[in-house]
Coordinates of N, CA and C and ligand atoms in Angstrom, one line a residue:
X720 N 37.5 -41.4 -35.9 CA 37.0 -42.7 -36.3 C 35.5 -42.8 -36.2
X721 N 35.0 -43.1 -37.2 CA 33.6 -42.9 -37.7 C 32.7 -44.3 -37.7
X722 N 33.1 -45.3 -36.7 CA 32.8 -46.7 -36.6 C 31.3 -47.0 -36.8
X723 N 30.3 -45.7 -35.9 CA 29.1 -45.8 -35.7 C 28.3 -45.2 -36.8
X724 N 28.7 -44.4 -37.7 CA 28.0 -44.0 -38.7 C 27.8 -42.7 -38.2
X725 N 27.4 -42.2 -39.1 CA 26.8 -40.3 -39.0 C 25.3 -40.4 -38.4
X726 N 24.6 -41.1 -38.4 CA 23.5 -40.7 -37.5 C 23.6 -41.0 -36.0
X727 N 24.2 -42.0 -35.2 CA 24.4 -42.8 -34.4 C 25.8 -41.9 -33.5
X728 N 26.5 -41.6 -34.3 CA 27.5 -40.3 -33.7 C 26.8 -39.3 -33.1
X729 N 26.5 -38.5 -34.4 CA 25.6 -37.7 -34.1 C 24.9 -37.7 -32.7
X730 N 24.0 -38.6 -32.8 CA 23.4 -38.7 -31.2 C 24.2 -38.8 -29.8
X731 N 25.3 -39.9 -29.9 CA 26.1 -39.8 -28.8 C 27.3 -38.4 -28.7
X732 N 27.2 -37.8 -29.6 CA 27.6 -35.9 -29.2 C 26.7 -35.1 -29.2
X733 N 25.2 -35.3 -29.2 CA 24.3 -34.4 -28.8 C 24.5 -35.0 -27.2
X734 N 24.3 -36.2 -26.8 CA 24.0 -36.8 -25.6 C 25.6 -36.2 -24.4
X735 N 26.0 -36.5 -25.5 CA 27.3 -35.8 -24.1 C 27.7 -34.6 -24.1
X736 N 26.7 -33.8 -25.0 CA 27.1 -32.2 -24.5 C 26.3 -32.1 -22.9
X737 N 25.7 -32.9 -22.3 CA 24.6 -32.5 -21.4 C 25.5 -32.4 -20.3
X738 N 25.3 -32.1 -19.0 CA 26.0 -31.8 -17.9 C 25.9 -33.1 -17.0
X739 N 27.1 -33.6 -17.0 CA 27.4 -34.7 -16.0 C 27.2 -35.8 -17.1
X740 N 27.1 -36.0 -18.6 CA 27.5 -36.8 -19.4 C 28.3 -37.3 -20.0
X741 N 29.5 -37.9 -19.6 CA 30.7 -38.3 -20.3 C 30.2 -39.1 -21.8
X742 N 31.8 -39.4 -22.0 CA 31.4 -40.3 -23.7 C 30.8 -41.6 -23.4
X743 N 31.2 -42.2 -22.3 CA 30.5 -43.9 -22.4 C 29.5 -43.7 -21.7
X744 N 28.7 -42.7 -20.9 CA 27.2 -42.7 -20.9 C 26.7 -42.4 -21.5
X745 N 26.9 -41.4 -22.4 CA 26.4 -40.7 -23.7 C 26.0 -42.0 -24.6
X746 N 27.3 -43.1 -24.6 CA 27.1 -43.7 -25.5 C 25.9 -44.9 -25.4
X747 N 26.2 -45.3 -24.0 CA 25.2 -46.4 -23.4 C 23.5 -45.7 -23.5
X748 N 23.6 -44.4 -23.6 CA 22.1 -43.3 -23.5 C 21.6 -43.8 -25.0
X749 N 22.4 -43.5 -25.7 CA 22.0 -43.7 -26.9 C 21.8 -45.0 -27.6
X750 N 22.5 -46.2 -26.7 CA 22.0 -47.5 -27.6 C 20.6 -47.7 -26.5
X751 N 20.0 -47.4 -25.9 CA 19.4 -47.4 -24.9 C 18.3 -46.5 -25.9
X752 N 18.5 -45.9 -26.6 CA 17.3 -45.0 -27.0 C 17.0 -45.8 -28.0
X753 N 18.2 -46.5 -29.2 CA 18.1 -47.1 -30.2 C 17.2 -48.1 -29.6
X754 N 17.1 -48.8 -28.9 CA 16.6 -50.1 -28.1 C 15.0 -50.0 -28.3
X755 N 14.9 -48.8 -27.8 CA 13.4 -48.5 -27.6 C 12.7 -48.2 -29.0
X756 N 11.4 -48.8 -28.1 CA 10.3 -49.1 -29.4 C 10.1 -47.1 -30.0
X757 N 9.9 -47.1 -31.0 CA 10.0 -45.8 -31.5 C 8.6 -44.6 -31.0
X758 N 7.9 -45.2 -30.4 CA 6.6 -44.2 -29.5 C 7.3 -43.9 -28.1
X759 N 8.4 -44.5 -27.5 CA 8.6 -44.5 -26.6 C 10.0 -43.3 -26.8
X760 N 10.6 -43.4 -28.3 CA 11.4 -42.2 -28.2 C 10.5 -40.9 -29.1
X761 N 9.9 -40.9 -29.8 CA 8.9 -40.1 -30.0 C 7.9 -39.0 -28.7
X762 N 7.7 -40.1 -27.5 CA 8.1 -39.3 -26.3 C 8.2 -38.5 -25.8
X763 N 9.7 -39.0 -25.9 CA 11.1 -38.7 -25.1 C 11.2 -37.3 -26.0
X764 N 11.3 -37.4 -27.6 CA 12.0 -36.2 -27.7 C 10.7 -35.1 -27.9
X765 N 9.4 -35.6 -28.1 CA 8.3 -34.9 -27.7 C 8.6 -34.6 -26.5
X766 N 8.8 -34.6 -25.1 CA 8.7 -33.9 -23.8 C 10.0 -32.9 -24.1
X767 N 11.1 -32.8 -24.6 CA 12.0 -32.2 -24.8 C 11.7 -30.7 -25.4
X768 N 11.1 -31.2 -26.5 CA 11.2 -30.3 -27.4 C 9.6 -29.2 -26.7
X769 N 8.3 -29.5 -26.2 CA 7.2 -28.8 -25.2 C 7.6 -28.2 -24.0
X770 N 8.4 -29.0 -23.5 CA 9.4 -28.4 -22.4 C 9.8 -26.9 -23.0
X771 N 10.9 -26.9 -23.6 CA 11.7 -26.0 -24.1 C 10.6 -25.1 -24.9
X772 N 9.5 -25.9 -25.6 CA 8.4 -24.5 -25.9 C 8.0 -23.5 -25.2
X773 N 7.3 -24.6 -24.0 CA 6.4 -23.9 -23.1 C 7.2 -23.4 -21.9
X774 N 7.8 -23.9 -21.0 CA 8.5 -23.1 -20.0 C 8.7 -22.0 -20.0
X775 N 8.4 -21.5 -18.9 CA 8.2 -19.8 -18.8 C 8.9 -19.3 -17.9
X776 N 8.9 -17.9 -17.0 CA 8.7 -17.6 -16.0 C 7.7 -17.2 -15.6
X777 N 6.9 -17.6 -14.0 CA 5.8 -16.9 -13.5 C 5.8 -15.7 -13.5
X778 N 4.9 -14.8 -13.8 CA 4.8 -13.3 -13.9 C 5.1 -12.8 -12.8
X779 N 4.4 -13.9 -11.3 CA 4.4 -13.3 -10.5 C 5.8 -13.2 -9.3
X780 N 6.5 -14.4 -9.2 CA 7.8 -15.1 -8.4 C 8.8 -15.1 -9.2
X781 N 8.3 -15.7 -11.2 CA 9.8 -15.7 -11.9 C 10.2 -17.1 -11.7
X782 N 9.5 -18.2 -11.1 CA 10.1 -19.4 -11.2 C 9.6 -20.1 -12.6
X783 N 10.6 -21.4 -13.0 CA 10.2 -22.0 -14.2 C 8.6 -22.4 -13.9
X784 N 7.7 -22.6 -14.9 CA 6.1 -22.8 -14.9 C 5.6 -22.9 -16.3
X785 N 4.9 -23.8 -17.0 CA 4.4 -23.6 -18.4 C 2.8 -22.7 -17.9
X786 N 2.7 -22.1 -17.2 CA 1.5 -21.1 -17.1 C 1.7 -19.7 -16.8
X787 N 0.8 -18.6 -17.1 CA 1.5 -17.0 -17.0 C 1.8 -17.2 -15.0
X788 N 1.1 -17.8 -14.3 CA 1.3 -17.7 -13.3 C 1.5 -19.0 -12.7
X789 N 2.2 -19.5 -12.1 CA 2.7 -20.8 -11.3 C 1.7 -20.9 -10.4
X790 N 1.6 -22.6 -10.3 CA 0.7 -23.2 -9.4 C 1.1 -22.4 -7.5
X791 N 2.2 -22.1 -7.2 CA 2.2 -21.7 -6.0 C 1.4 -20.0 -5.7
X792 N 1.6 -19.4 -6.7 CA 1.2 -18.1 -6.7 C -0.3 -17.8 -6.8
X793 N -0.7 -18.7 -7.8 CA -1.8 -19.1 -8.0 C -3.0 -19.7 -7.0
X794 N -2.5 -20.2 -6.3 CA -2.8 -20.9 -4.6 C -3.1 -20.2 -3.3
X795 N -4.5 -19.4 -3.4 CA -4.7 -18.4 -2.5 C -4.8 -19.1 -0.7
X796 N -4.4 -20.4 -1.2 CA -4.4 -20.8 0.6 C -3.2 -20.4 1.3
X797 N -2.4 -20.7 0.3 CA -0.9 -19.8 0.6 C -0.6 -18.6 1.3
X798 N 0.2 -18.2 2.0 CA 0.5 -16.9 2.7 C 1.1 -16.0 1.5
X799 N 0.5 -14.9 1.2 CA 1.1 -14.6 -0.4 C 2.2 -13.1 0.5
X800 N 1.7 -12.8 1.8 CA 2.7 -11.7 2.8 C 4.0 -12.4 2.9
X801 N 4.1 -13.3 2.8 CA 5.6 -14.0 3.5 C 6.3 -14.4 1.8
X802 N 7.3 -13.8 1.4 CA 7.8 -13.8 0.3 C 9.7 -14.5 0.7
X803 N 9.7 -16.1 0.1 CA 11.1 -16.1 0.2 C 11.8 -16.5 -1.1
X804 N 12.8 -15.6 -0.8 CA 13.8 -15.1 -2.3 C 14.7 -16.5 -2.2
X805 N 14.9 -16.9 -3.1 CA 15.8 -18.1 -3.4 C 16.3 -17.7 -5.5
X806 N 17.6 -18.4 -5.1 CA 18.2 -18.0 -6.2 C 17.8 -19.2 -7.7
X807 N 17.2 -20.2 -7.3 CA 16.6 -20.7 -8.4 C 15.6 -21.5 -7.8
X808 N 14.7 -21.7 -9.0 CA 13.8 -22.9 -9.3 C 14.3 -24.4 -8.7
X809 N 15.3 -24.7 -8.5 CA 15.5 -25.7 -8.0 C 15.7 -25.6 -6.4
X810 N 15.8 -24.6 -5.8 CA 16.2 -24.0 -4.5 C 14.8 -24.0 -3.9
X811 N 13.2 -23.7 -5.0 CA 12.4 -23.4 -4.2 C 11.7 -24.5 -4.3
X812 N 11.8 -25.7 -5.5 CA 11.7 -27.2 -5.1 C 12.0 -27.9 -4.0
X813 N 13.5 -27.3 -3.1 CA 14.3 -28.4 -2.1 C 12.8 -27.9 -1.2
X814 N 12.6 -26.7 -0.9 CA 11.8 -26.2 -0.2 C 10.3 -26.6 -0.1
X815 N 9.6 -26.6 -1.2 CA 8.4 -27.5 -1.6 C 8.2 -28.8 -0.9
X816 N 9.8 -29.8 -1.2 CA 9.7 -31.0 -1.1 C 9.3 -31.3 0.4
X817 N 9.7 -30.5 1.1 CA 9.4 -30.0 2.7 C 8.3 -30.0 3.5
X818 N 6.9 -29.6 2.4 CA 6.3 -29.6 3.0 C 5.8 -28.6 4.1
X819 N 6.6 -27.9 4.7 CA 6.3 -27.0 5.7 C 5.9 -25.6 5.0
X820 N 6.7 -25.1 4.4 CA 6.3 -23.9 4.3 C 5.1 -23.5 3.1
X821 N 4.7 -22.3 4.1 CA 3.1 -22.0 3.1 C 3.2 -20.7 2.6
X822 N 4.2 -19.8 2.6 CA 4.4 -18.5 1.7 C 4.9 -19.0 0.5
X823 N 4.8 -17.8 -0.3 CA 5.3 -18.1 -2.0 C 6.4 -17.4 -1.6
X824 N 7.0 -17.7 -3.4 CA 8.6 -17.3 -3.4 C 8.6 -16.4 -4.1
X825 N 10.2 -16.2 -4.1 CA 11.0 -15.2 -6.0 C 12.2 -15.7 -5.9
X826 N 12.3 -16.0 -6.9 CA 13.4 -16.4 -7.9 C 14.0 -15.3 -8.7
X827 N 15.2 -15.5 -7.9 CA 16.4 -14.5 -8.6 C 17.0 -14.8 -9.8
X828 N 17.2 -16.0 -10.5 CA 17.6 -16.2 -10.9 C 19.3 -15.7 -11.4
X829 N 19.7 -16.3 -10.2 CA 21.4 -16.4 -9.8 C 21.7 -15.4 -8.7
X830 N 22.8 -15.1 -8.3 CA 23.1 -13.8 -7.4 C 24.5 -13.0 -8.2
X831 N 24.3 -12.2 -7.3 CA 24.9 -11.5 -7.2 C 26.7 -11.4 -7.1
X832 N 27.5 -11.4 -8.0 CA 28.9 -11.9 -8.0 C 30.0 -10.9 -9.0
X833 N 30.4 -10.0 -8.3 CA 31.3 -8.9 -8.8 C 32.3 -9.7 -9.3
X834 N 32.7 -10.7 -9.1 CA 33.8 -12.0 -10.0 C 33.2 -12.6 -11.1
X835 N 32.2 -12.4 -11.1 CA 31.8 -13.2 -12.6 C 30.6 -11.9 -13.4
X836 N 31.4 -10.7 -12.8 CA 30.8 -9.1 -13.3 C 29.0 -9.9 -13.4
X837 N 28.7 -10.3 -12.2 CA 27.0 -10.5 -11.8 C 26.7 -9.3 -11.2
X838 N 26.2 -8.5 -11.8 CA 25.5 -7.5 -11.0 C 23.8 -7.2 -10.4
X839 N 23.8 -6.2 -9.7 CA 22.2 -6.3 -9.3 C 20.8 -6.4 -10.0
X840 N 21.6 -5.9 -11.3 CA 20.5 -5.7 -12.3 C 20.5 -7.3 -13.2
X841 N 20.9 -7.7 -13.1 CA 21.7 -8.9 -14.4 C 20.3 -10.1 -13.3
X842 N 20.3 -9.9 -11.9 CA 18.9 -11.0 -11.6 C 17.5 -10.3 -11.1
X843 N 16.5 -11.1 -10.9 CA 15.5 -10.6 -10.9 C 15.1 -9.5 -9.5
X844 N 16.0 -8.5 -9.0 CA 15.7 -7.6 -7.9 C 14.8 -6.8 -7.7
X845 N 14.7 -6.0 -8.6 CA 13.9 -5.1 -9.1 C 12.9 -5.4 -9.2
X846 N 12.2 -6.5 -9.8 CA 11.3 -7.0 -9.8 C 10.4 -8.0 -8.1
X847 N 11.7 -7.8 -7.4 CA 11.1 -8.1 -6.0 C 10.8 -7.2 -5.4
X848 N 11.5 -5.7 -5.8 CA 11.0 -5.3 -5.2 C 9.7 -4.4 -5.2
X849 N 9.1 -3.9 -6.8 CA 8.0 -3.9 -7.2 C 6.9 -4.8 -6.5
X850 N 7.4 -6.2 -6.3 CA 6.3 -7.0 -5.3 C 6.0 -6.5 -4.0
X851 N 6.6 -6.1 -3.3 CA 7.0 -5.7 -2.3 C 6.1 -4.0 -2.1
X852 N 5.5 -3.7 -3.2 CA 5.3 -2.6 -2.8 C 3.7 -3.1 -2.8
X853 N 3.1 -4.2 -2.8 CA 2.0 -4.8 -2.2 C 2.2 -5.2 -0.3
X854 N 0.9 -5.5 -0.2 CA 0.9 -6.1 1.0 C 1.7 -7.2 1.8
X855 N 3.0 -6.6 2.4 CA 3.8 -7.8 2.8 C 4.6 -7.7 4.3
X856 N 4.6 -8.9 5.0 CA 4.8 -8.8 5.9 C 6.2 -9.4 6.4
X857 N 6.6 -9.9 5.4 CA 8.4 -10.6 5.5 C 8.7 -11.1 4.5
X858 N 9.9 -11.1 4.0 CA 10.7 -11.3 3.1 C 11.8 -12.2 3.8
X859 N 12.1 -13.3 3.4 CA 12.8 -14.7 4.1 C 13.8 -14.8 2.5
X860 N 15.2 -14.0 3.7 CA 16.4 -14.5 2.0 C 17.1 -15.6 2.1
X861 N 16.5 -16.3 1.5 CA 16.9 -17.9 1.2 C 17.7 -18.3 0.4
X862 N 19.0 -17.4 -0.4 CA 20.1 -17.1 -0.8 C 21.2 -18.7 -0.4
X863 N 21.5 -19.2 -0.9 CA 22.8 -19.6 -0.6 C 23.7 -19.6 0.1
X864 N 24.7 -20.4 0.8 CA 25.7 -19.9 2.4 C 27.0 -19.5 1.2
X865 N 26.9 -19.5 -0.3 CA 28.2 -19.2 -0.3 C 28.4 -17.3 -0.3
X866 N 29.5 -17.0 -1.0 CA 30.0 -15.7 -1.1 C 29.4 -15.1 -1.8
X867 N 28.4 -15.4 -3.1 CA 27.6 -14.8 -3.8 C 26.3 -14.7 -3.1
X868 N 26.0 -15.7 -2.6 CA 24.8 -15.6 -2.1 C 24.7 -14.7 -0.3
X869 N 25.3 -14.5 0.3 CA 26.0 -13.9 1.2 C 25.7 -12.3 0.3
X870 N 26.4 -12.3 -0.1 CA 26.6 -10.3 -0.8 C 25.0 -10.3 -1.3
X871 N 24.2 -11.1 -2.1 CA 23.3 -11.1 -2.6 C 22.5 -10.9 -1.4
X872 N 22.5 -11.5 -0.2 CA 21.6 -11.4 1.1 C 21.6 -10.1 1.7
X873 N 22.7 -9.9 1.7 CA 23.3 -8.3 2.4 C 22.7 -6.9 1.3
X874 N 22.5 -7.3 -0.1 CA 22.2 -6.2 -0.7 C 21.1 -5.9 -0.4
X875 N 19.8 -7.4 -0.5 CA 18.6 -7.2 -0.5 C 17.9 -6.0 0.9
X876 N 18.7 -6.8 1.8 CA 18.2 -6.7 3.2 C 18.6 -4.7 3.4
X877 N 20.1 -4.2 3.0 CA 19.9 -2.8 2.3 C 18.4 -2.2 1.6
X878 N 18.6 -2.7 0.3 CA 17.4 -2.2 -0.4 C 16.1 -2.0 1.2
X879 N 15.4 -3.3 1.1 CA 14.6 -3.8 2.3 C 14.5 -2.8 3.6
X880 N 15.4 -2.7 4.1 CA 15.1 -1.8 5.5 C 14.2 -0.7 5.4
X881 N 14.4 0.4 4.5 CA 13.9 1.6 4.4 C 12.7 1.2 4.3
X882 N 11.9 0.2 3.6 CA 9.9 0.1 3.7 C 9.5 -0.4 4.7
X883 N 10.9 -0.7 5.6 CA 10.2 -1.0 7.0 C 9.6 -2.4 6.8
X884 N 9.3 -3.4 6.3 CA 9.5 -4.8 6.2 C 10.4 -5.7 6.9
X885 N 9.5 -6.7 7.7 CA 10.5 -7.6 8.3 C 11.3 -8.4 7.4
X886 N 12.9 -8.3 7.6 CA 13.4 -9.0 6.7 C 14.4 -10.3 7.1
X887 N 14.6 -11.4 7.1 CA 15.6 -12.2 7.6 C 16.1 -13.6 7.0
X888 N 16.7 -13.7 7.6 CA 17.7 -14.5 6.6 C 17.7 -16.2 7.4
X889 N 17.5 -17.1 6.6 CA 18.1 -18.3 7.2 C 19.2 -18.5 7.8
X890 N 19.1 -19.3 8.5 CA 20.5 -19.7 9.6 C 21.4 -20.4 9.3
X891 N 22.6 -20.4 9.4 CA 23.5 -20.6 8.5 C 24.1 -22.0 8.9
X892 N 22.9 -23.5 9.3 CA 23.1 -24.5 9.5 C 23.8 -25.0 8.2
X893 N 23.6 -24.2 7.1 CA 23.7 -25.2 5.5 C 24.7 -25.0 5.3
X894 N 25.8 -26.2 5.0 CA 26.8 -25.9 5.0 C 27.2 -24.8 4.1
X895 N 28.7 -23.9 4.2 CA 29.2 -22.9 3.5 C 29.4 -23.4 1.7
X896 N 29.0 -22.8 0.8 CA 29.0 -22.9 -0.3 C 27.8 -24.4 -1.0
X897 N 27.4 -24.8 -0.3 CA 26.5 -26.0 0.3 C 25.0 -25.2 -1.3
X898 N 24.9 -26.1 -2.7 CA 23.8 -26.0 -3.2 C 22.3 -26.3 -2.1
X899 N 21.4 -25.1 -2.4 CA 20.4 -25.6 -1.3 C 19.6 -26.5 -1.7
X900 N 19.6 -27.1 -3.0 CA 19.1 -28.2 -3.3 C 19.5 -29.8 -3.2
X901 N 21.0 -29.7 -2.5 CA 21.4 -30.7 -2.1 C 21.2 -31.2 -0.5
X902 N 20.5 -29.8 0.0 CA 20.8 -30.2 1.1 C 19.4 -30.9 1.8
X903 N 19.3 -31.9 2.9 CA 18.0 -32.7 3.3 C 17.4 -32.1 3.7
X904 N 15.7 -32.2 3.9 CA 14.6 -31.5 4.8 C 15.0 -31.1 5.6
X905 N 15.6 -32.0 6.9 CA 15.7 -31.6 8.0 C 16.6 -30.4 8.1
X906 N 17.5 -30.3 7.5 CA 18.3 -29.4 7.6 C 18.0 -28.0 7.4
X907 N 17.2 -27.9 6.0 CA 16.5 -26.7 5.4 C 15.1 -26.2 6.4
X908 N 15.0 -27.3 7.1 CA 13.3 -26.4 8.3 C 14.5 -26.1 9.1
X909 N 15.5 -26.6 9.5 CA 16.1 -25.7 11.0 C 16.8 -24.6 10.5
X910 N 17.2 -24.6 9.1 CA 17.9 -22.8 8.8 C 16.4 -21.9 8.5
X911 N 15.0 -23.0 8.1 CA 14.3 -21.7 8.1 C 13.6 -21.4 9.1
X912 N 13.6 -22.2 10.5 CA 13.1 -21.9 11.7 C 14.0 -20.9 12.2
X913 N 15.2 -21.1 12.0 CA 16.2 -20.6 12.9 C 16.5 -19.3 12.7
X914 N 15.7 -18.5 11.4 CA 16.4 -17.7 10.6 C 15.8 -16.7 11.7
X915 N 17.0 -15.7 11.2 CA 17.5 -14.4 12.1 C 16.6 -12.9 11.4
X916 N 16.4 -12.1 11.8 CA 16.3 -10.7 11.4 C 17.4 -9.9 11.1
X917 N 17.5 -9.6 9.7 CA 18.5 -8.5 8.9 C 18.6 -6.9 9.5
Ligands
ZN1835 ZN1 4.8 -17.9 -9.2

């Protein structure tokens, strides 16, 4: 049933392919766009479409960034020795939001999961560990409490031993299978005060 017409459809099934958009938000999104004065969706689908141009990965960590190198990397006040591995861009935001810490990161982009045939090569490892063969004095795996992220901690910290690099892992305050982007400040400084040596 084609009540809304072909352009107006249209939009409310682009809007609810998105993740966590059902049909009557999709729908409400879209009279909501219609609503608006046309510079204001002009915008809207302007930041969409620059986004998806420009977004990169940093050359240097691999997190999302519209520059060859991200503003953290880029930031020589930073501890650039202290490297913590987190499995996305959103993992090294909860961390950011924090405040506390002053090393840069790497972004794996996913872990490690012999159930969903994820293997070592399939995220960015290799490429940590080429960083690594610079000046560094610890590697902080900031991995996930679940089972991928767990095997993904245990691989690195393998690779890791042999260059003799301090390696260790956060403490496992975060709840089990717990996104580390859901989880509060407080929580995320006491798994990374707390963290242990691998
Ligand atoms: Zn970077």
């Amino acid at each position: 049933m084609n009540y809304y017409g072909n352009e107006l459809s249209r939009l409310i099934e682009e809007l609810s392919l998105l993740p966590g958009i059902g049909q009557k938000t999709a729908q409400r999104l879209a009279f909501h766009i219609i609503d608006l004065p046309e510079e204001n969706v002009t915008r809207l689908s302007d930041a969409i479409v620059r986004a998806k141009k420009n977004i990169r990965w940093c050359r240097e960590c691999f997190t999302l960034t519209d520059s060859e190198v991200c503003p953290i990397c880029a930031d020589s006040r930073r501890d650039h020795k202290t490297i913590m591995v987190v499995e996305d861009s959103r993992d090294l935001a909860a961390y950011e939001r924090t405040g506390k810490y002053n090393g840069v990161y790497h972004v794996l982009h996913g872990a490690i999961s012999p159930m969903l045939g994820i293997g070592p090569n399939d995220i960015r490892l290799k490429e940590l560990m080429t960083r690594l063969r610079q000046d560094v004095d610890e590697v902080i795996i900031a991995t996930n409490n679940s089972l991928e992220g767990e095997t993904t901690a245990m691989y690195i910290s393998k690779l890791i031993k042999p260059t003799g690099i301090k390696c260790t892992r956060i403490a496992s305050g975060v709840p089990v299978g717990g996104d580390l982007e859901y989880i509060d400040e407080v929580t995320l400084l006491r798994a990374l005060d707390g963290r242990t040596e691998l």
